[in-house]
Amino acid sequence: MPSRITDASVEAMLTREKALFLQRNPKSRALSEETAQNWLRGVPMHWMVDWGTPFPLFIAKAKGVDLTDADGNPYVDFCLGDTGAMFGHSPKALAATLREASEDGFTTMLPSPDAAVVGRLLAERFGLPYWQVTATASDANRSVLRWCRAITGRKKILVFNGCYHGAVDETFVGLDNGKQRPDPALIGEPRDLNELTKVVEFNDIPALEAALAPGDVACVLAEPVMTNIGMVLPDEGYHDALRRITRATQTLLVIDETHCMSSGPGGYSRANGLDPDAIVLGKPIAGGVPAAVYGFSDKAAARIRDYLSGRAPGHSGIGTTLAGSKLQLALMRTMLETYFTEEAFAPLIGLARRLEKGIADVIIKYGAPWHVVRVGARVEFMCSPDRPRNGGEAGRVIHRPIDMAVHHYLLNRGVVITPFHNMMLICPATTEAHVEALIQGLDHCLAELV
């Protein structure tokens, strides 16, 4: 427990803020009771109850960074769909494309003229020449793993402890006191995932070398910065070592940029000179409408062509009917042309720096044993004085009661941050006044906790 924030103060804040939430949101409460009659756990997707509030907050309208709930309460949104709406809700250019595209058909199982433009833009922005479309980043990760296993002839993959790559079963493996085990929260998986997956700590070069040395791993699947267990930055030189070791062991390197796309118009990989064999892009690539893509290097694509040349035609197990639709391509074109540009990103990153400094100033002001970190337009604070170097360290320092207290406090004062951790995004609709509102809200929250 942080030295200057007591269990009693956290519990008192949670009790007070939950009571205020009940008072503010009678219509959301009524809707929650109604939806519970027909939806599992009372929501269309079960993690919608993971905000920790007494019942879900029902959102009636979202535009830019402005949310309005069913009771008419306004909010400034720094969660932005946990990156799905990274450029704001219903950005003007995307909304216009959606209206126009809706008149010309949604899906045809054939490419549209936008395919040529989107492919070129993806190659220009993210540096890999060959791409495929899926409905979600989970689908993209699953597809990439299948291709990697096919062209290497190896069954195993390697992930990092505390990672998250969507709903990909074999990535739900972690370390418990140094022993590898499947995540006990994973539902209904019939296999022993230890047979398919190796897991090591992020930033641990000797562990990575030892795990890849036998030559039985098809690919390493990694976020360039761990983002789902707090934000864990790579040590200096770590990505160089990761690339060197994967090449030495003929292991493919897959970078999942789904969250780190906030680093710039070419994601973290282009901003930091990474050279992966494959990249996965999800959530914001079509502005929050279900779409994702994955890309391969020239060498990886050549191996795929060689593999397919000797394979009988039939079901590949890769791809779904609605992937690569006309609508997806139209929206991705608009996002890539309008928002994934240096001009669009520059003010976002500048404002994110202001938010980072403002939070750091609040932490210093109250002597709170916290820290703040930023990657591009993405900012996060964690309730520990030192930055964790890996998922194991991050998991041990996460303080759920404090996080919940802060989330409830800000939510009741019209500020939304990501519920699963303390992540905040800056989008084109975010203003300095919005940033100041968040900083002031955190200042007042810490004043009460301390």
CSV table of C-alpha atoms in Angstrom, one decimal, residues 111-112 114-115 118-119 122 130-137 139-141 143-144 147 279 281 285-286 289-296 318-330 332-333 336:
chain,number,residue,atom,x,y,z
A,111,PRO,CA,-12.2,-6.2,-53.9
A,112,SER,CA,-13.3,-2.6,-54.4
A,114,ASP,CA,-10.2,1.4,-52.7
A,115,ALA,CA,-8.2,-1.8,-52.2
A,118,VAL,CA,-5.4,1.3,-49.0
A,119,GLY,CA,-2.7,-1.3,-49.8
A,122,LEU,CA,-0.5,0.8,-45.5
A,130,TYR,CA,1.9,-7.2,-48.3
A,131,TRP,CA,-1.4,-7.0,-46.4
A,132,GLN,CA,-4.7,-8.7,-45.5
A,133,VAL,CA,-7.9,-7.5,-43.9
A,134,THR,CA,-9.8,-9.1,-41.0
A,135,ALA,CA,-12.7,-8.0,-38.8
A,136,THR,CA,-10.7,-7.5,-35.5
A,137,ALA,CA,-7.1,-7.5,-34.3
A,139,ASP,CA,-8.6,-12.3,-36.0
A,140,ALA,CA,-5.5,-10.7,-37.4
A,141,ASN,CA,-3.3,-12.1,-34.7
A,143,SER,CA,-4.2,-15.4,-38.9
A,144,VAL,CA,-0.6,-14.3,-38.5
A,147,TRP,CA,0.8,-18.3,-41.4
A,279,ILE,CA,2.6,-6.2,-38.1
A,281,LEU,CA,-3.1,-3.2,-36.7
A,285,ILE,CA,-7.6,1.6,-38.5
A,286,ALA,CA,-11.2,2.1,-39.6
A,289,VAL,CA,-15.8,0.2,-37.2
A,290,PRO,CA,-14.8,-3.5,-37.0
A,291,ALA,CA,-11.7,-3.9,-39.2
A,292,ALA,CA,-8.1,-4.8,-38.8
A,293,VAL,CA,-5.1,-5.6,-41.0
A,294,TYR,CA,-1.9,-7.6,-40.9
A,295,GLY,CA,1.1,-7.1,-43.1
A,296,PHE,CA,4.2,-9.2,-44.0
A,318,ILE,CA,-7.8,-18.1,-42.4
A,319,GLY,CA,-10.3,-15.4,-43.2
A,320,THR,CA,-14.0,-14.8,-42.7
A,321,THR,CA,-16.8,-13.8,-45.0
A,322,LEU,CA,-17.1,-10.1,-43.9
A,323,ALA,CA,-13.3,-9.5,-43.9
A,324,GLY,CA,-12.0,-7.2,-46.7
A,325,SER,CA,-15.4,-5.7,-47.3
A,326,LYS,CA,-16.1,-2.7,-49.4
A,327,LEU,CA,-17.1,-0.7,-46.4
A,328,GLN,CA,-14.0,-1.6,-44.4
A,329,LEU,CA,-11.7,-0.5,-47.3
A,330,ALA,CA,-13.6,2.8,-47.8
A,332,MET,CA,-9.6,2.6,-43.9
A,333,ARG,CA,-8.8,4.8,-46.8
A,336,LEU,CA,-5.1,6.6,-43.6
